[in-house]
XYZ file of C-alpha atoms in Angstrom:
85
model
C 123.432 109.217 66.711
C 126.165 111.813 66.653
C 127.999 112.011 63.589
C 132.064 112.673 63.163
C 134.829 111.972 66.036
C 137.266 113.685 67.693
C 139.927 113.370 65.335
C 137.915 114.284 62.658
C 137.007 117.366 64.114
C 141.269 117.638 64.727
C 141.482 117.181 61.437
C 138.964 120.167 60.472
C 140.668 122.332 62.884
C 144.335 121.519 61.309
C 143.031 122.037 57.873
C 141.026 125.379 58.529
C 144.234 126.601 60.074
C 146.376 125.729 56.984
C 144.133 127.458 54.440
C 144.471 130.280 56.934
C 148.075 130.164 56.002
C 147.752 129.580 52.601
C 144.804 132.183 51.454
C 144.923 135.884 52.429
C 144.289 136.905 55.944
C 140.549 138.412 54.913
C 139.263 134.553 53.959
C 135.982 134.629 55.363
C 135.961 131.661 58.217
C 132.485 130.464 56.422
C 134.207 130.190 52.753
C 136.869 128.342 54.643
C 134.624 125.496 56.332
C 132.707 125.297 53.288
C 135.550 124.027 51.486
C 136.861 122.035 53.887
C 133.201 120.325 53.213
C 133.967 120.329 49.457
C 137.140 118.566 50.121
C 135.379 115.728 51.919
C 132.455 115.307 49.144
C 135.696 115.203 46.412
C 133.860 117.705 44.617
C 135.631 118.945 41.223
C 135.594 123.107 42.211
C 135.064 124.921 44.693
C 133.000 128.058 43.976
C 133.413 131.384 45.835
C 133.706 134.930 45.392
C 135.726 135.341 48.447
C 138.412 137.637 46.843
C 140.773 136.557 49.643
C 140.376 133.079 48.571
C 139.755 132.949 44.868
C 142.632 134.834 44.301
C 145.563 133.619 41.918
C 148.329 133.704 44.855
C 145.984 131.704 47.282
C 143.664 129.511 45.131
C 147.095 128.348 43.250
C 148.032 127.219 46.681
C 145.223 125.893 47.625
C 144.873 123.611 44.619
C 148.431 122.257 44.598
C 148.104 121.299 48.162
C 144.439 119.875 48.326
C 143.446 119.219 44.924
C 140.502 121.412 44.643
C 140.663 123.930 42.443
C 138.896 127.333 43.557
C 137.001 129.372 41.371
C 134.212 132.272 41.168
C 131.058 131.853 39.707
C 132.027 133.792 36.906
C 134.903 131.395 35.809
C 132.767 128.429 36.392
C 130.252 129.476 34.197
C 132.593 130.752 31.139
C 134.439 127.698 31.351
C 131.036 125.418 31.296
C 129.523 127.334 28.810
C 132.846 126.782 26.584
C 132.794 123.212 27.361
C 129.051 122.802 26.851
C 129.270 124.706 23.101
């Protein structure tokens, strides 16, 4: 059975090409899909070290618009290890 429509796959396409806009040129196209998957699981972060993507400007912009917040592994683990102790 084939999963996912037409419009869905619209709907990718329109998203991928707005976090185009909003990240830096450089995003890598794989970082990009992969959080358009995050975005559809309604995970809490996205992690990434994807400089073009994690970066203040275009993760702030990012977040605002989708409501996942962006974040390198190095944030995600100081900020669990300050919530776990």
């Amino acid at each position: 059975q084939l999963a996912g429509t037409w419009d869905g796959a619209k709907r990718n396409e329109e998203i991928q090409q707005d976090l185009k806009n909003l990240a830096k040129s450089g995003a890598d196209l794989r970082d990009l899909g992969a959080y358009i998957d995050a975005l559809y699981a309604a995970t809490d972060v996205f992690v990434t070290s994807d400089k073009d993507l994690v970066g203040r400007g275009p993760s702030k912009r990012i977040a605002d618009k989708y409501g996942l917040k962006i974040a390198t592994p190095e944030r995600l683990a100081r900020e669990l290890s300050s919530d776990i102790f």
